[in-house]
Amino acid sequence: MGLLESSAWRYATKKFDPSKKVTQEQVDKIIEAVKLAPTSSGLQPFQVLVITDQKIKEQMVPMSMGQRQVADCSHLLVFAAWDNYTAERIDNMYQVICEVRGQAPDTYKSYTDRLKANYLNKPAKENFEHTARQAYIAFAYAIAMTAELKIDATPMEGFINEEVDNLLNLSDKGLKSVLLLPIGHHAEDDWLVNLKKARRPQSELATYI
Ligand SMILES: Cc1cc2nc3c(=O)[nH]c(=O)nc-3n(C[C@H](O)[C@H](O)[C@H](O)COP(=O)(O)O)c2cc1C
């Protein structure tokens, strides 16, 4: 399927069939799409936690406004972003870039110095807002990939972030939860599965100047 076709096929699944599972190979493809998403300065300031532990998934339901998708899905992807930028995090990524490209370790020093001068002087809250925005970009890639694989998914920000952070000990990893993406296959009686996709017309979305 092409991107438009798969985007028209997908929908925000309201009810999963818990007996239908996604394979590890499919999960790997979704994570690969996350990996390939563009991010500001290439820093990829986030992680995806892939949860299959049923006890943890059930614990997430009350934290997710009672939305059962987090428990009934096959895999629950939690997108968590860096709680702040640090010199070490910036240097680690640029070390990777230099190694992959076979470049000298100080190739990007003036650029990373500018990044540090910018981010390290800002409050953690402001930096987290920036890292979270990067997570949203990767999230969109993951949604597109699930659709391409004909896997159902529910993009979700309807959950209590602090409670999920505590449950998953995210602060120990320097992370904060941003988004959830339960993936799997819909239940036959999901009320939304056969309803038409409703969107504003292109003429309202795009302005040609
Ligand atoms: C950032 C974001 C957060 C969302 N949060 C929820 C959510 O918590 N629960 C839910 O059922 N759907 C959630 N949705 C799904 C949207 O309601 C849905 O994508 C929108 O109505 C368009 O419908 P479609 O995805 O079926 O095409 C969310 C979507 C996005 C992009």
Short mmCIF file of N, CA and C in Angstrom, two decimals, residues 116-181:
data_model
loop_
_atom_site.label_atom_id
_atom_site.label_comp_id
_atom_site.label_asym_id
_atom_site.label_seq_id
_atom_site.Cartn_x
_atom_site.Cartn_y
_atom_site.Cartn_z
N LYS A 116 24.95 23.33 22.75
CA LYS A 116 25.08 23.35 24.22
C LYS A 116 24.81 24.75 24.75
N ALA A 117 25.36 25.76 24.08
CA ALA A 117 25.15 27.15 24.53
C ALA A 117 23.67 27.49 24.51
N ASN A 118 22.97 26.91 23.54
CA ASN A 118 21.53 27.18 23.43
C ASN A 118 20.73 26.40 24.49
N TYR A 119 20.88 25.08 24.48
CA TYR A 119 20.01 24.26 25.33
C TYR A 119 20.38 24.29 26.81
N LEU A 120 21.67 24.28 27.10
CA LEU A 120 22.07 24.10 28.50
C LEU A 120 21.78 25.34 29.34
N ASN A 121 21.43 26.43 28.68
CA ASN A 121 21.06 27.64 29.42
C ASN A 121 19.55 27.78 29.60
N LYS A 122 18.83 26.80 29.09
CA LYS A 122 17.36 26.89 29.18
C LYS A 122 16.85 26.01 30.32
N PRO A 123 15.67 26.35 30.89
CA PRO A 123 15.10 25.49 31.92
C PRO A 123 14.75 24.11 31.36
N ALA A 124 14.86 23.09 32.22
CA ALA A 124 14.57 21.71 31.80
C ALA A 124 13.17 21.62 31.17
N LYS A 125 12.22 22.35 31.73
CA LYS A 125 10.83 22.28 31.24
C LYS A 125 10.77 22.67 29.76
N GLU A 126 11.48 23.75 29.44
CA GLU A 126 11.47 24.23 28.04
C GLU A 126 12.16 23.22 27.12
N ASN A 127 13.26 22.65 27.60
CA ASN A 127 13.95 21.65 26.79
C ASN A 127 13.09 20.40 26.60
N PHE A 128 12.36 20.02 27.65
CA PHE A 128 11.48 18.85 27.52
C PHE A 128 10.39 19.11 26.49
N GLU A 129 9.87 20.34 26.47
CA GLU A 129 8.85 20.64 25.45
C GLU A 129 9.42 20.42 24.05
N HIS A 130 10.70 20.73 23.90
CA HIS A 130 11.35 20.54 22.60
C HIS A 130 11.58 19.06 22.30
N THR A 131 12.08 18.32 23.30
CA THR A 131 12.33 16.88 23.06
C THR A 131 10.99 16.16 22.79
N ALA A 132 9.94 16.60 23.50
CA ALA A 132 8.62 15.96 23.29
C ALA A 132 8.13 16.20 21.86
N ARG A 133 8.40 17.39 21.34
CA ARG A 133 7.98 17.65 19.94
C ARG A 133 8.68 16.70 18.98
N GLN A 134 9.93 16.37 19.28
CA GLN A 134 10.65 15.42 18.41
C GLN A 134 9.99 14.03 18.50
N ALA A 135 9.55 13.68 19.73
CA ALA A 135 8.88 12.38 19.91
C ALA A 135 7.60 12.31 19.07
N TYR A 136 6.90 13.44 18.95
CA TYR A 136 5.67 13.47 18.14
C TYR A 136 5.96 13.14 16.67
N ILE A 137 7.11 13.62 16.19
CA ILE A 137 7.45 13.35 14.78
C ILE A 137 7.65 11.84 14.59
N ALA A 138 8.42 11.24 15.50
CA ALA A 138 8.69 9.80 15.40
C ALA A 138 7.39 8.99 15.59
N PHE A 139 6.52 9.50 16.43
CA PHE A 139 5.21 8.88 16.68
C PHE A 139 4.42 8.80 15.36
N ALA A 140 4.45 9.88 14.60
CA ALA A 140 3.73 9.89 13.32
C ALA A 140 4.32 8.84 12.37
N TYR A 141 5.63 8.70 12.39
CA TYR A 141 6.25 7.67 11.55
C TYR A 141 5.79 6.28 11.99
N ALA A 142 5.72 6.07 13.31
CA ALA A 142 5.29 4.76 13.82
C ALA A 142 3.84 4.48 13.40
N ILE A 143 3.00 5.49 13.46
CA ILE A 143 1.59 5.31 13.06
C ILE A 143 1.53 4.95 11.57
N ALA A 144 2.29 5.66 10.77
CA ALA A 144 2.29 5.39 9.32
C ALA A 144 2.78 3.96 9.04
N MET A 145 3.78 3.53 9.79
CA MET A 145 4.34 2.18 9.56
C MET A 145 3.35 1.10 9.97
N THR A 146 2.66 1.31 11.10
CA THR A 146 1.68 0.30 11.52
C THR A 146 0.60 0.15 10.44
N ALA A 147 0.18 1.28 9.89
CA ALA A 147 -0.85 1.24 8.84
C ALA A 147 -0.33 0.50 7.62
N GLU A 148 0.92 0.77 7.27
CA GLU A 148 1.54 0.10 6.13
C GLU A 148 1.54 -1.42 6.32
N LEU A 149 1.72 -1.84 7.59
CA LEU A 149 1.76 -3.28 7.91
C LEU A 149 0.36 -3.85 8.16
N LYS A 150 -0.66 -2.99 8.01
CA LYS A 150 -2.05 -3.40 8.29
C LYS A 150 -2.22 -3.86 9.74
N ILE A 151 -1.56 -3.12 10.61
CA ILE A 151 -1.71 -3.34 12.05
C ILE A 151 -2.51 -2.17 12.58
N ASP A 152 -3.45 -2.47 13.48
CA ASP A 152 -4.24 -1.39 14.08
C ASP A 152 -3.46 -0.72 15.21
N ALA A 153 -3.79 0.55 15.44
CA ALA A 153 -3.10 1.31 16.48
C ALA A 153 -4.01 2.44 16.96
N THR A 154 -3.73 2.89 18.18
CA THR A 154 -4.46 4.06 18.71
C THR A 154 -3.45 5.10 19.18
N PRO A 155 -3.36 6.23 18.46
CA PRO A 155 -2.52 7.31 19.00
C PRO A 155 -3.19 7.82 20.27
N MET A 156 -2.43 7.97 21.36
CA MET A 156 -3.07 8.37 22.62
C MET A 156 -2.23 9.36 23.42
N GLU A 157 -2.87 10.48 23.75
CA GLU A 157 -2.26 11.33 24.77
C GLU A 157 -3.22 11.49 25.96
N GLY A 158 -4.28 10.69 25.96
CA GLY A 158 -5.24 10.70 27.07
C GLY A 158 -4.78 9.80 28.20
N PHE A 159 -3.77 10.25 28.94
CA PHE A 159 -3.29 9.49 30.10
C PHE A 159 -2.58 10.46 31.04
N ILE A 160 -2.41 10.01 32.28
CA ILE A 160 -1.79 10.88 33.28
C ILE A 160 -0.27 10.61 33.27
N ASN A 161 0.43 11.54 32.68
CA ASN A 161 1.86 11.34 32.42
C ASN A 161 2.65 11.00 33.69
N GLU A 162 2.39 11.74 34.77
CA GLU A 162 3.19 11.55 35.99
C GLU A 162 3.01 10.12 36.53
N GLU A 163 1.79 9.61 36.43
CA GLU A 163 1.54 8.26 36.96
C GLU A 163 2.26 7.20 36.11
N VAL A 164 2.25 7.40 34.81
CA VAL A 164 2.96 6.46 33.92
C VAL A 164 4.47 6.57 34.16
N ASP A 165 4.95 7.78 34.34
CA ASP A 165 6.39 7.97 34.63
C ASP A 165 6.79 7.20 35.88
N ASN A 166 5.94 7.29 36.91
CA ASN A 166 6.25 6.59 38.17
C ASN A 166 6.21 5.08 37.98
N LEU A 167 5.16 4.60 37.31
CA LEU A 167 5.01 3.15 37.12
C LEU A 167 6.23 2.56 36.40
N LEU A 168 6.70 3.28 35.40
CA LEU A 168 7.79 2.75 34.56
C LEU A 168 9.17 3.26 35.00
N ASN A 169 9.21 3.95 36.14
CA ASN A 169 10.48 4.49 36.66
C ASN A 169 11.24 5.31 35.61
N LEU A 170 10.51 6.13 34.90
CA LEU A 170 11.14 6.85 33.79
C LEU A 170 12.14 7.90 34.26
N SER A 171 11.93 8.47 35.44
CA SER A 171 12.87 9.52 35.88
C SER A 171 14.27 8.93 36.08
N ASP A 172 14.35 7.64 36.47
CA ASP A 172 15.67 7.00 36.61
C ASP A 172 16.43 6.99 35.28
N LYS A 173 15.67 7.00 34.19
CA LYS A 173 16.29 6.95 32.85
C LYS A 173 16.40 8.35 32.26
N GLY A 174 16.01 9.37 33.02
CA GLY A 174 16.05 10.74 32.48
C GLY A 174 15.00 10.96 31.41
N LEU A 175 13.86 10.27 31.55
CA LEU A 175 12.79 10.35 30.54
C LEU A 175 11.47 10.76 31.17
N LYS A 176 10.58 11.29 30.32
CA LYS A 176 9.20 11.57 30.72
C LYS A 176 8.29 11.08 29.60
N SER A 177 7.16 10.48 29.99
CA SER A 177 6.25 9.95 28.97
C SER A 177 5.60 11.09 28.19
N VAL A 178 5.36 10.84 26.91
CA VAL A 178 4.76 11.85 26.03
C VAL A 178 3.50 11.29 25.37
N LEU A 179 3.58 10.09 24.84
CA LEU A 179 2.50 9.52 24.04
C LEU A 179 2.44 8.00 24.20
N LEU A 180 1.27 7.46 23.99
CA LEU A 180 1.11 5.99 23.98
C LEU A 180 0.65 5.54 22.60
N LEU A 181 1.12 4.39 22.19
CA LEU A 181 0.64 3.81 20.93
C LEU A 181 0.40 2.31 21.12
#
